[in-house]
Coordinates of N, CA and C in Angstrom, one line a residue:
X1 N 36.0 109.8 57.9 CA 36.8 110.1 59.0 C 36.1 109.8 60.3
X2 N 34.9 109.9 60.4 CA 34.2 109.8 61.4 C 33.9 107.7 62.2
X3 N 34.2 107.6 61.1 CA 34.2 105.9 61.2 C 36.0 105.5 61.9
X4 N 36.8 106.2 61.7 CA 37.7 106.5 62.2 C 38.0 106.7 64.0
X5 N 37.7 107.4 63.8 CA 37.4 108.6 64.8 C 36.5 107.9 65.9
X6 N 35.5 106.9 65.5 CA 34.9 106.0 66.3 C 35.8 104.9 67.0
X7 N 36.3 104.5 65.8 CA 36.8 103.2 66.0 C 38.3 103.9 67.4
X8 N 38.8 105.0 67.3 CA 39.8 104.9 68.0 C 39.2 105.6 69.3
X9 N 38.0 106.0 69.6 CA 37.3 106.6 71.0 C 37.7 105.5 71.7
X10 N 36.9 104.1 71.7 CA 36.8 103.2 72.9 C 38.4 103.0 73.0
X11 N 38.5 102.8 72.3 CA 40.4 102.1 72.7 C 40.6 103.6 73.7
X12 N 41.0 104.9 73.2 CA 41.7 105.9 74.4 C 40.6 106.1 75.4
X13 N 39.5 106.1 75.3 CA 38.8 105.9 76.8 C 39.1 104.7 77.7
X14 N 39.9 103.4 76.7 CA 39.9 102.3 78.0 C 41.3 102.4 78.1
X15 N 42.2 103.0 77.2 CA 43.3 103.7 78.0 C 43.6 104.7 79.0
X16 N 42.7 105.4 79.1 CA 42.2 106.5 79.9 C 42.1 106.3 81.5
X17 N 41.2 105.2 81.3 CA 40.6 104.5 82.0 C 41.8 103.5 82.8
X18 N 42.5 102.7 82.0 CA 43.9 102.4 83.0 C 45.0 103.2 83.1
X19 N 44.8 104.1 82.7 CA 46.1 105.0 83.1 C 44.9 105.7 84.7
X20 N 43.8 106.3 85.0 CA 43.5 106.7 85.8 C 43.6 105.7 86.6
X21 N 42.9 104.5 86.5 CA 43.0 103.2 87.6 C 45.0 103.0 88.2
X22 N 45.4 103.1 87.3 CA 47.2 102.8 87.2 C 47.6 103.9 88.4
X23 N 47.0 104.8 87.7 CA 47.7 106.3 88.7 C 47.0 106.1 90.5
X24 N 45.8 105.5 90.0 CA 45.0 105.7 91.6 C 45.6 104.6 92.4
X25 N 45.8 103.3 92.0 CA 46.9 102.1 92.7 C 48.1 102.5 92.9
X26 N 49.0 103.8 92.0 CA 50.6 104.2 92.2 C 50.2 104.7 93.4
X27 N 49.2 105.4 93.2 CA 48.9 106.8 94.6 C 49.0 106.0 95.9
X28 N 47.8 105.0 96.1 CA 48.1 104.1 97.5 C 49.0 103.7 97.5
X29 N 49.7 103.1 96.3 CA 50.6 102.0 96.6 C 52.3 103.1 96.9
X30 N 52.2 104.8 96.5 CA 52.8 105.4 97.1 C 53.0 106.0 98.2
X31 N 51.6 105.9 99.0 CA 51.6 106.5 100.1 C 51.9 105.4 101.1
X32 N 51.7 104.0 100.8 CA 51.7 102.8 101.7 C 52.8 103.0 102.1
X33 N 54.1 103.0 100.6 CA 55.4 102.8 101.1 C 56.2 104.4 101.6
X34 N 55.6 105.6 101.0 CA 56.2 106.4 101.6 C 56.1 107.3 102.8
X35 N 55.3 107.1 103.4 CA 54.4 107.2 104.4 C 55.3 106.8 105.7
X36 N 55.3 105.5 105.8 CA 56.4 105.2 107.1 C 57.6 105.7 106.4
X37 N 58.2 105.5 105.3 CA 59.7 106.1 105.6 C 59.7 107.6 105.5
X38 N 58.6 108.7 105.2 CA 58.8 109.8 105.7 C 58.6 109.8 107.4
X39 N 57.6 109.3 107.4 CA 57.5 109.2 109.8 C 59.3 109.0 109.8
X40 N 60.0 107.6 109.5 CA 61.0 107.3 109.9 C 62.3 108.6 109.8
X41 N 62.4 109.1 108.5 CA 62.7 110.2 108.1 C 62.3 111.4 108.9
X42 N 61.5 111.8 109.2 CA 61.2 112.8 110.4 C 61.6 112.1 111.5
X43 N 61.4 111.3 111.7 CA 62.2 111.0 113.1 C 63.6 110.8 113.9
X44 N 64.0 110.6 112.3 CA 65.6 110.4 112.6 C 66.3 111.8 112.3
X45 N 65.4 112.9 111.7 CA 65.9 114.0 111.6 C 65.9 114.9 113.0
X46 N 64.3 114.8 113.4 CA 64.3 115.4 115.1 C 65.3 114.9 116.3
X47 N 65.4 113.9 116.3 CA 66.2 112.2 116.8 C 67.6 113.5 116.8
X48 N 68.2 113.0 115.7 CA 69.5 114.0 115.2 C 69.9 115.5 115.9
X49 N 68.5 116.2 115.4 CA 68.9 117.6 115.6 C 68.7 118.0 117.7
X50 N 68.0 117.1 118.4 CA 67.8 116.7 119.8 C 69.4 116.1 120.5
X51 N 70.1 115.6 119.6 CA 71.2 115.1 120.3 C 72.2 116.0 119.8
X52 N 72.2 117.1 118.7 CA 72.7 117.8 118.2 C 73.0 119.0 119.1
X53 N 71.4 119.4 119.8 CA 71.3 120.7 120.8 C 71.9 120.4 122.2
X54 N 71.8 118.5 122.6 CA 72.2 118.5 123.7 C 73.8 118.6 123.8
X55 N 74.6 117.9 122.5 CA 76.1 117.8 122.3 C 77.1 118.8 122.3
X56 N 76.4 119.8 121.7 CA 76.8 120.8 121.7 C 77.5 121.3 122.5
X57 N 76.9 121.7 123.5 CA 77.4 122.4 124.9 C 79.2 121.5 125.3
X58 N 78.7 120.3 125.2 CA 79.9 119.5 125.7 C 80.7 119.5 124.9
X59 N 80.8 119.5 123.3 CA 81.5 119.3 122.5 C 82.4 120.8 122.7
X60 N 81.9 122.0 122.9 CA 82.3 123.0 123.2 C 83.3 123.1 124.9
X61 N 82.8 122.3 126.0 CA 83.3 122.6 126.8 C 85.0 121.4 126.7
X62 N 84.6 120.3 126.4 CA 86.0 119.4 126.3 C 86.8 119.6 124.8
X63 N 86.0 120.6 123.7 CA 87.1 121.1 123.0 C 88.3 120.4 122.6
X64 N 89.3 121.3 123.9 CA 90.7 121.3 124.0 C 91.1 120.0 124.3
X65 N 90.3 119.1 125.4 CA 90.9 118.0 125.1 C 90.8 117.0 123.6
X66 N 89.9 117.0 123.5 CA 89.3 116.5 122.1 C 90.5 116.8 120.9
X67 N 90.9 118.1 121.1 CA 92.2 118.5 120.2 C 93.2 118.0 120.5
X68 N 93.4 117.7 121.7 CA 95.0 117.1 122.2 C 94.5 115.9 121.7
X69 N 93.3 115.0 121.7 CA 93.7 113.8 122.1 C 93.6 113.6 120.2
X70 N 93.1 114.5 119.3 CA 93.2 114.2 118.0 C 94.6 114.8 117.8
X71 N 95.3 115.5 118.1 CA 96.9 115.2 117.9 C 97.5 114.7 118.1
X72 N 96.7 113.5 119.2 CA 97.9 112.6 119.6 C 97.7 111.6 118.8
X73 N 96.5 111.4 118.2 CA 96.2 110.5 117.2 C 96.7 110.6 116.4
X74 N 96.9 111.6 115.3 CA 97.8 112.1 114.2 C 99.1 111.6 114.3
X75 N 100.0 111.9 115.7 CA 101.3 111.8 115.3 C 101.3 110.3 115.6
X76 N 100.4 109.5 116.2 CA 100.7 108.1 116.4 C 100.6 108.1 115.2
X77 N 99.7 108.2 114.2 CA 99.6 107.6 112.6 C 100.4 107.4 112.0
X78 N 101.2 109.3 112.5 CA 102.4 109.4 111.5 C 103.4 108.3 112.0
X79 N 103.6 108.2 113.2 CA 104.9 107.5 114.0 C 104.6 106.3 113.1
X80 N 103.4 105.6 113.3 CA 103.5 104.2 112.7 C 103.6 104.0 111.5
X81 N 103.6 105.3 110.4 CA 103.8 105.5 108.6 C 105.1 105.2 109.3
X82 N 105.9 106.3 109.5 CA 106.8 106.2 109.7 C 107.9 105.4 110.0
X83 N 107.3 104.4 110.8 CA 107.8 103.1 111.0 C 108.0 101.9 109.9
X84 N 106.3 101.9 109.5 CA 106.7 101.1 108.6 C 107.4 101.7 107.1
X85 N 107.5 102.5 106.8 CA 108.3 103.0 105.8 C 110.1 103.1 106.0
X86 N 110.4 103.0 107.3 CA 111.7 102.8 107.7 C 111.8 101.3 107.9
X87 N 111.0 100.3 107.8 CA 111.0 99.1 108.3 C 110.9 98.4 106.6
X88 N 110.5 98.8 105.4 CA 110.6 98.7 104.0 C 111.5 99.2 103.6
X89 N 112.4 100.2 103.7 CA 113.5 100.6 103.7 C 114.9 99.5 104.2
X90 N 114.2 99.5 105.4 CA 115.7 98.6 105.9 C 115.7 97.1 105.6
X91 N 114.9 96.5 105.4 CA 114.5 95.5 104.0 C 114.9 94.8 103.1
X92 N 114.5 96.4 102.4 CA 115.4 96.5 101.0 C 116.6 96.3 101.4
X93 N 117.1 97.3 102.1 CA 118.8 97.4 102.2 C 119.5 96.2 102.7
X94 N 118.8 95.5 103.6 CA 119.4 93.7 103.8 C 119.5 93.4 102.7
X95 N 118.3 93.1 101.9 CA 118.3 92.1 100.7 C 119.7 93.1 99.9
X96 N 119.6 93.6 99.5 CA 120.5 94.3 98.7 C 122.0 94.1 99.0
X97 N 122.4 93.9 100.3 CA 123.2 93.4 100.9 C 123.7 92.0 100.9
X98 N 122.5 91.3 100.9 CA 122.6 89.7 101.0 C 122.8 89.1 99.2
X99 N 122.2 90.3 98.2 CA 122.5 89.8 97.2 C 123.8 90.1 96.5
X100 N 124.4 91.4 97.3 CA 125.8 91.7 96.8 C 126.7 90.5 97.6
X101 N 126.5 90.2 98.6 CA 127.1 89.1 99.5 C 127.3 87.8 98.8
X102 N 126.5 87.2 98.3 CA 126.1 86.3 97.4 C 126.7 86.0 96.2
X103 N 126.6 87.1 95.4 CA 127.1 87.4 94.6 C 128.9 87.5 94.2
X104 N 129.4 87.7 95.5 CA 130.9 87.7 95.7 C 131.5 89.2 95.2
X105 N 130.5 90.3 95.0 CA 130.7 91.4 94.6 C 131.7 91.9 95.7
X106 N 131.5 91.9 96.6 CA 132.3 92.6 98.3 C 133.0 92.0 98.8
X107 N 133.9 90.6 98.2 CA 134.6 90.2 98.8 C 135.9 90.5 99.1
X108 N 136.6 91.1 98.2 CA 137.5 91.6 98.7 C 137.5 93.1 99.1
X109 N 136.5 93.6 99.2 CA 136.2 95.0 99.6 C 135.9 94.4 101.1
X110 N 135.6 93.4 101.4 CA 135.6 93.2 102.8 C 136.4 92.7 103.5
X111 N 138.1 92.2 102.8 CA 138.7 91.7 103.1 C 139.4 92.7 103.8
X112 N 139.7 94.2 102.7 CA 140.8 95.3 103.4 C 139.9 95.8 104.2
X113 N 138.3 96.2 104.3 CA 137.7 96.7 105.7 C 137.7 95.8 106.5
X114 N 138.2 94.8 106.7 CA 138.2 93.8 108.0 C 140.0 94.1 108.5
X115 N 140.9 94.5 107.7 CA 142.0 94.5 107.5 C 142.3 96.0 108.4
X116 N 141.8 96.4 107.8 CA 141.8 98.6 108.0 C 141.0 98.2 109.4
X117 N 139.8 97.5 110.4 CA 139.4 97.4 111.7 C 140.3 96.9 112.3
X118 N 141.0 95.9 112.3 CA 141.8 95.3 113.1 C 143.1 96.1 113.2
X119 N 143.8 97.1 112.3 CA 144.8 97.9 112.5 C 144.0 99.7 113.3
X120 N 143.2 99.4 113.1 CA 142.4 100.8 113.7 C 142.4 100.3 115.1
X121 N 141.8 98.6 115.3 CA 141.6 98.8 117.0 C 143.0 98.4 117.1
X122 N 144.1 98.0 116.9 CA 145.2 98.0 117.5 C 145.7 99.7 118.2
X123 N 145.5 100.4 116.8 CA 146.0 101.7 117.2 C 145.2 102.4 118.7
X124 N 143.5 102.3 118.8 CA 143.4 102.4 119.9 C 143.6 102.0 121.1
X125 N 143.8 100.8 120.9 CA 144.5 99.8 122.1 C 145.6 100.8 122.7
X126 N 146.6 101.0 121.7 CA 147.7 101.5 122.0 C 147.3 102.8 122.8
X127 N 146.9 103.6 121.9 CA 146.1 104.6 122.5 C 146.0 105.3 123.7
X128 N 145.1 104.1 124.3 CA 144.4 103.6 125.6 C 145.6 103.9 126.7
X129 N 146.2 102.5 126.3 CA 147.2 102.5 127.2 C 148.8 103.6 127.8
X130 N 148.4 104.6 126.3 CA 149.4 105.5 126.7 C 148.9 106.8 127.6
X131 N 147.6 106.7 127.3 CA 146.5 107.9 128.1 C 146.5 107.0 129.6
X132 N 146.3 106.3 129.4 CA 146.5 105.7 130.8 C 147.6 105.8 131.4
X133 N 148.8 105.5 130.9 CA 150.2 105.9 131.6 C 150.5 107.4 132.1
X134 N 150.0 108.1 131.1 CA 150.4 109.6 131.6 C 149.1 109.9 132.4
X135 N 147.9 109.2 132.8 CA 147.0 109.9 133.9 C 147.4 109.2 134.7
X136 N 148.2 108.2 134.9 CA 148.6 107.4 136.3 C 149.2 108.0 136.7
X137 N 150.3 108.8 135.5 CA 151.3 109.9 136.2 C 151.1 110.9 136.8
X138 N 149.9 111.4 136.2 CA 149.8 112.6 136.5 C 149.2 112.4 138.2
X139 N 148.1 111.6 138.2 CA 147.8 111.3 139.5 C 148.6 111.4 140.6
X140 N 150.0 110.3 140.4 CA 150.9 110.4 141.4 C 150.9 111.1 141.6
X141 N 152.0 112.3 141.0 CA 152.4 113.5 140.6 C 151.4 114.1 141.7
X142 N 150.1 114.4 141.4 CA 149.3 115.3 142.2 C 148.9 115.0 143.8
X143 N 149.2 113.2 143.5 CA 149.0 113.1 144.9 C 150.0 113.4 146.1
X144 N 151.6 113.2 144.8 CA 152.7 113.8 145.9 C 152.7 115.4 146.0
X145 N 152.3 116.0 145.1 CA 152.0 117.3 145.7 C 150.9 118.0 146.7
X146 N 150.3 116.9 146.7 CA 149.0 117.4 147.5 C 149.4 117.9 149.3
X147 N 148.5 118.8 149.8 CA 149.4 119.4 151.0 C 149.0 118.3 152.2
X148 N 148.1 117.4 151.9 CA 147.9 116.9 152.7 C 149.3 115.1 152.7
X149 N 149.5 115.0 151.8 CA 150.6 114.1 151.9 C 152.1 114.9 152.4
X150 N 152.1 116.4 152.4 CA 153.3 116.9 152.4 C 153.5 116.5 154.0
X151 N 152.7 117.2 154.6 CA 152.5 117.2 156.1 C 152.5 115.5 157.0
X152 N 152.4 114.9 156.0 CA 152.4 113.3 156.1 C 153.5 112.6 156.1
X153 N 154.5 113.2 155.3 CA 155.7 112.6 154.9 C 156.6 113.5 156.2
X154 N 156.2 114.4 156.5 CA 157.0 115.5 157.9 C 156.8 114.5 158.9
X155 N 155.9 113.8 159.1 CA 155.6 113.7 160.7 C 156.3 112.0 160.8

């Protein structure tokens, strides 16, 4: 066992030996690289917490506007969801239209609603002109009673 035991000393001593050399090159070659990014890393932390103490104050005093003006932001967002979700909506509803159109599905469904408009605006036509006859009447009417035409018609 001892002939053993020889044979495997030099091998783990000259592993030994590059694991310590290995470790001593990670070590520089850890500090090389970590070194400036901890400086940078402290710096951008002080950096931060320096614009942090100055903002403060201000962020407190314009507050309220800061809130108005993030509510007005909000509802513009919504306004413009909103827009375009009524603008995909009405869209659809053309096409849907254009393919019932097409299709010849509404044709005569649009023959008696063109039919039923044209006898609706007659009747207001009519309408019109009867409301007009009795306020023309009535006008007269008021203007011959008025006391200033009575005294008019005296003299």
């Amino acid at each position: 066992m001892d002939t053993q035991y020889d044979t495997l000393m030099p091998h783990q001593q000259q592993q030994q030996q590059m694991s310590t050399k290995t470790m001593v090159i990670a070590a520089i070659v850890g500090v090389t690289i970590g070194g400036p990014l901890l400086a940078l890393m402290s710096f951008i932390f002080i950096t931060t917490m320096a614009l942090f103490v100055v903002t403060s104050p201000l962020l407190i005093i314009f507050s309220p506007v800061i809130l108005g003006a993030g509510f007005v932001i909000v509802a513009a967002m919504a306004g413009f969801g909103a827009a375009g979700l009524l603008a995909i909506a009405g869209v659809s509803a053309l096409g849907w239209v254009l393919r019932s159109v097409k299709s010849g599905q509404f044709q005569q469904g649009l023959e008696s609603v063109t039919g039923k408009l044209l006898e609706t605006g007659e009747n207001v036509k009519e309408s019109v002109k009867n409301t007009g006859k009795e306020w023309a009447g009535n006008l007269k009417q008021t203007v011959q009673d008025s006391p200033e035409n009575v005294t008019a018609n005296r003299a």
